[in-house]
Coordinates of C-alpha atoms and ligand atoms in Angstrom, one line a residue:
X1 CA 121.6 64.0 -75.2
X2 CA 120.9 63.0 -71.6
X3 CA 123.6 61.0 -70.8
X4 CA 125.8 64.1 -72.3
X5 CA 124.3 66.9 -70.6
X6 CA 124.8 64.8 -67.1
X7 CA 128.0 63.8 -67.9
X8 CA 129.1 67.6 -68.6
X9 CA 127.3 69.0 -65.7
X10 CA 129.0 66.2 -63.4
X11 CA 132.4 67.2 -64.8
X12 CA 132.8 64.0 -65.7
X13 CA 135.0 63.6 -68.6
X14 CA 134.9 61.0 -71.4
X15 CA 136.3 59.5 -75.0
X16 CA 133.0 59.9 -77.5
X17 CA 133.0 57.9 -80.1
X18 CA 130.1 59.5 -82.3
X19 CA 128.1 56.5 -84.2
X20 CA 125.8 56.4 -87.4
X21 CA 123.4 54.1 -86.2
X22 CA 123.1 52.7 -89.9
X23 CA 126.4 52.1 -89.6
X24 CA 127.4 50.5 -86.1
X25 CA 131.0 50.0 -85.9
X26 CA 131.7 46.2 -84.2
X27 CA 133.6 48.3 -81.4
X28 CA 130.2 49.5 -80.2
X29 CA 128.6 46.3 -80.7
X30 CA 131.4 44.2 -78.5
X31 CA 131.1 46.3 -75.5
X32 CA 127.3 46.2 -76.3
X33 CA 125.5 43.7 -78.2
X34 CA 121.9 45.4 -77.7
X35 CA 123.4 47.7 -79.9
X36 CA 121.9 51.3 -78.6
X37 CA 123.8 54.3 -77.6
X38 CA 124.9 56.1 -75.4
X39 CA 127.3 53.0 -74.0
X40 CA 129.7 54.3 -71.7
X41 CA 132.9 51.9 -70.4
X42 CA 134.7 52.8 -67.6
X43 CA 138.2 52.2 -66.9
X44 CA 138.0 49.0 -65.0
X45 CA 135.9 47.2 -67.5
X46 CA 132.6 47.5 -66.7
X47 CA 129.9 48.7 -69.3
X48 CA 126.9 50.9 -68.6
X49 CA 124.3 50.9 -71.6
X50 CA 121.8 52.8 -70.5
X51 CA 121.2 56.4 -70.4
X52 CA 119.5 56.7 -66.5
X53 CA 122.1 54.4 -65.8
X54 CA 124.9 56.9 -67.0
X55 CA 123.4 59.6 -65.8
X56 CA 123.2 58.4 -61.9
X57 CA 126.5 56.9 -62.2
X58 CA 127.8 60.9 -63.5
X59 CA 125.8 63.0 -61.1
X60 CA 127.0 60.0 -58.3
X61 CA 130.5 60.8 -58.9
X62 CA 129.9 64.4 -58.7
X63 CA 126.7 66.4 -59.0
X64 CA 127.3 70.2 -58.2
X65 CA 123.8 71.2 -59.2
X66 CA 122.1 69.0 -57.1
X67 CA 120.1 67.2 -60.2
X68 CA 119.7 63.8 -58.6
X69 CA 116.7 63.7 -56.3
X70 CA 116.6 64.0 -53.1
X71 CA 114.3 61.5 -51.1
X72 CA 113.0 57.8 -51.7
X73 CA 109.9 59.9 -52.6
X74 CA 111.9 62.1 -55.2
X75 CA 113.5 59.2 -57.1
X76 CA 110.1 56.8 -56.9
X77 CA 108.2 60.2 -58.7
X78 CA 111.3 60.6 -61.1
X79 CA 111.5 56.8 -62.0
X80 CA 108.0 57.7 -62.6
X81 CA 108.3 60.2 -65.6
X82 CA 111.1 58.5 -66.7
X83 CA 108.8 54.9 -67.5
X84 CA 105.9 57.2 -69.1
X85 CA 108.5 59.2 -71.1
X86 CA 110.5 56.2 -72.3
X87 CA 107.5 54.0 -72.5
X88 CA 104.3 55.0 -74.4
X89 CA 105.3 58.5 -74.7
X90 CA 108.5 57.9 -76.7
X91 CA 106.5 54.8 -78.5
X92 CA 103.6 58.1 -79.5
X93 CA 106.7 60.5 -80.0
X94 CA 108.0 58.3 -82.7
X95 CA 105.0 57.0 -84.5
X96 CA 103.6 60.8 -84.9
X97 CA 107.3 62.2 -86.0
X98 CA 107.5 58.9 -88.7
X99 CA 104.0 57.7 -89.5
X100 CA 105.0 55.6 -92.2
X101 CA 107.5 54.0 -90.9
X102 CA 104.8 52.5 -88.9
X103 CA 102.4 52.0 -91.9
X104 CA 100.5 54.5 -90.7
X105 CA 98.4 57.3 -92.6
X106 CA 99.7 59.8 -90.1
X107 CA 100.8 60.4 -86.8
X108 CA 97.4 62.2 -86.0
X109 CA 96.1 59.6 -83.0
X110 CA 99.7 59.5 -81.7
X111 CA 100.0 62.9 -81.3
X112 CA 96.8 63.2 -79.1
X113 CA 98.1 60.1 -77.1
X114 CA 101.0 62.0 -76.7
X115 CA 99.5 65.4 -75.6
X116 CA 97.6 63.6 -72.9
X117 CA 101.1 63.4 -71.1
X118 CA 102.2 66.8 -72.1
X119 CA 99.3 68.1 -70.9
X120 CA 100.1 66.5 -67.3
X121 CA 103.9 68.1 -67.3
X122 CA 102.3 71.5 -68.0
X123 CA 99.8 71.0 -64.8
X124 CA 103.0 70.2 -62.8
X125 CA 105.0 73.1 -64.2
X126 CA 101.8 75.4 -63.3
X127 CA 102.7 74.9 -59.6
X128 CA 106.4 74.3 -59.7
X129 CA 109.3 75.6 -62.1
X130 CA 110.3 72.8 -62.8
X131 CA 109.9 68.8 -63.1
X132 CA 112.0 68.0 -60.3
X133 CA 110.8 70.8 -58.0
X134 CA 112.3 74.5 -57.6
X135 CA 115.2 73.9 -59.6
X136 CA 116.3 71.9 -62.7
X137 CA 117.1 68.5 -62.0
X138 CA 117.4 64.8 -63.5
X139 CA 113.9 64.5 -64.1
X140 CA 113.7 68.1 -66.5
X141 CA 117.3 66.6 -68.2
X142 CA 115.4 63.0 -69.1
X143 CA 112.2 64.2 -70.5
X144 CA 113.1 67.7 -72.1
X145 CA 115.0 66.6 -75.3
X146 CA 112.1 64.0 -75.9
X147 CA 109.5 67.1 -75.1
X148 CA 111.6 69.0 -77.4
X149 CA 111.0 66.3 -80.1
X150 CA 107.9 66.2 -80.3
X151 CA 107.1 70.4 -80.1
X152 CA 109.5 70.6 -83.0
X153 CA 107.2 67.5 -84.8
X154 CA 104.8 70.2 -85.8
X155 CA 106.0 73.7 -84.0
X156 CA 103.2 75.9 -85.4
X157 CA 100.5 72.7 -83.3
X158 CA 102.5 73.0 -80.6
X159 CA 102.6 77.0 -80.0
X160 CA 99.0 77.2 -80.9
X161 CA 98.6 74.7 -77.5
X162 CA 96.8 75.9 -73.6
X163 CA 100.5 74.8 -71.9
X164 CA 102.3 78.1 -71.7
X165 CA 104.0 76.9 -68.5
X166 CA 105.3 73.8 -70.5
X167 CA 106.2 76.1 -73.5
X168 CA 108.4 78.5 -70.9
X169 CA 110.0 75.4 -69.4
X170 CA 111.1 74.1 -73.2
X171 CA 112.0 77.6 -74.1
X172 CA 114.0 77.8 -71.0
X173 CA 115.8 74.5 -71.4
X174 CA 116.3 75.0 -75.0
X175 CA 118.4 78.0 -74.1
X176 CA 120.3 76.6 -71.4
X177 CA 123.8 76.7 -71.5
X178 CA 124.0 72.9 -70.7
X179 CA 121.5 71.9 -73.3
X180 CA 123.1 74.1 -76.3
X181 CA 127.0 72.6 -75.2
X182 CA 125.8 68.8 -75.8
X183 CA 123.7 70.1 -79.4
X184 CA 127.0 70.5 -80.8
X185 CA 127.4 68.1 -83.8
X186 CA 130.3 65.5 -83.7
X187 CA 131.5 63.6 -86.8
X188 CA 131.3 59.9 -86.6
X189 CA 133.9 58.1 -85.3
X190 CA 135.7 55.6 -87.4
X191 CA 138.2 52.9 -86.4
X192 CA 141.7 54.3 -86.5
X193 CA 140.5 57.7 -85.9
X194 CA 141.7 60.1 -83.2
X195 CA 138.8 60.1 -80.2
X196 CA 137.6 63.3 -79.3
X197 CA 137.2 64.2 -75.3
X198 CA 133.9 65.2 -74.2
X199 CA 133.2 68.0 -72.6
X200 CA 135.7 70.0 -74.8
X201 CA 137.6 72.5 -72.0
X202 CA 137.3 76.1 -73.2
X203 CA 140.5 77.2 -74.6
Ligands
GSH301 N1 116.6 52.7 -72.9 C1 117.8 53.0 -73.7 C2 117.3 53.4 -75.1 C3 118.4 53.7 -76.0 C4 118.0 53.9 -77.4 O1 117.0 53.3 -77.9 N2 118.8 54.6 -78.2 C5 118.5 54.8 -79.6 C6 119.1 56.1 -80.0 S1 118.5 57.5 -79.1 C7 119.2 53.7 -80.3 O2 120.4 53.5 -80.0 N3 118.6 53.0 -81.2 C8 119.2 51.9 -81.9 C9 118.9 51.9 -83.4 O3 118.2 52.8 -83.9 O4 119.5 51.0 -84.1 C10 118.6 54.2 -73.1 O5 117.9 55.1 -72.5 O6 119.8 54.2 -73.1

């Protein structure tokens, strides 16, 4: 989701190949043998196969809403959120959304592991609109879909929680124009099969 929305804000466009992660094709595996999405290859060769990755390398090319941060002190606090988000956060996220696939009763310890970070992001967003300051940037785009996750985990929890700047801020992003153009679903890509172009241009 990240990867996409930066890609489409950038005005970068791209082939997506949409994969069933139960079902990698060997095409994704070749240019990528850790075998995670989003991969992106560009025309000269070169593989990027990581989402921050592809998103500095799309808002570098072009970034006309100013999403990538500013100063050395802007990308040290992004790269900040970005290791708690991806680190024990997502590690929480996942064990409270799938308990059992953890061998766990339920996802109840997770989710107050998880909440201790949430409750940071709404203490920033108390003071400031958003993550990366006074206007959406790459630090909102990283951790909002993973937020997103984990309100929608147990929405009735999550509304019934102190964070009403946090809850504005999902809302917000949620409704975004850039968030709801990189929901749509895509059909998997098969071998042989036409590849779609992403962004799609409005006819
Ligand atoms: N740090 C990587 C993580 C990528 C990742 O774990 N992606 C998940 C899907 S969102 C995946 O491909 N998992 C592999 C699998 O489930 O087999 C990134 O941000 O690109």
């Amino acid at each position: 989701m990240r990867a996409r929305m930066a890609i489409a804000v950038s005005q970068q466009r791209c082939e997506l190949r949409e994969v069933v992660l139960a079902h990698k094709p060997s095409e994704l595996l070749k240019a990528s043998p850790k075998g995670t999405v989003p991969v992106l290859v560009l025309a000269d060769g070169t593989v990027i196969d990581q989402s921050i990755d592809i998103m500095t390398w799309a808002l570098q090319a072009h970034d006309p809403e100013d999403w990538l941060p500013r100063t050395e002190q802007d990308w040290e606090r992004t790269h900040t959120w970005i290791a708690h988000n991806d680190g024990p956060f997502k590690q929480a996220l996942d064990r409270y959304k799938y308990p059992h696939r953890y061998a766990l009763p339920d996802g109840l310890s997770q989710r107050t592991e998880g909440a201790e970070f949430l409750k940071t992001l709404n203490a920033v967003l108390r003071s400031q609109a958003y993550l990366a300051g006074q206007q959406f940037g790459m630090a909102d785009a990283v951790l909002a879909p993973f937020v997103r996750q984990f309100a929608h985990t147990d929405a009735l929890w999550f509304a019934q929680q102190p964070w009403p700047a946090l809850q504005t801020w999902l809302t917000q992003f949620e409704q975004s124009p850039t968030y709801l153009r990189t929901m749509d679903k895509i059909p998997a890509w098969t071998a042989g099969q036409p590849v779609r172009v992403f962004p799609l241009v409005d006819s």
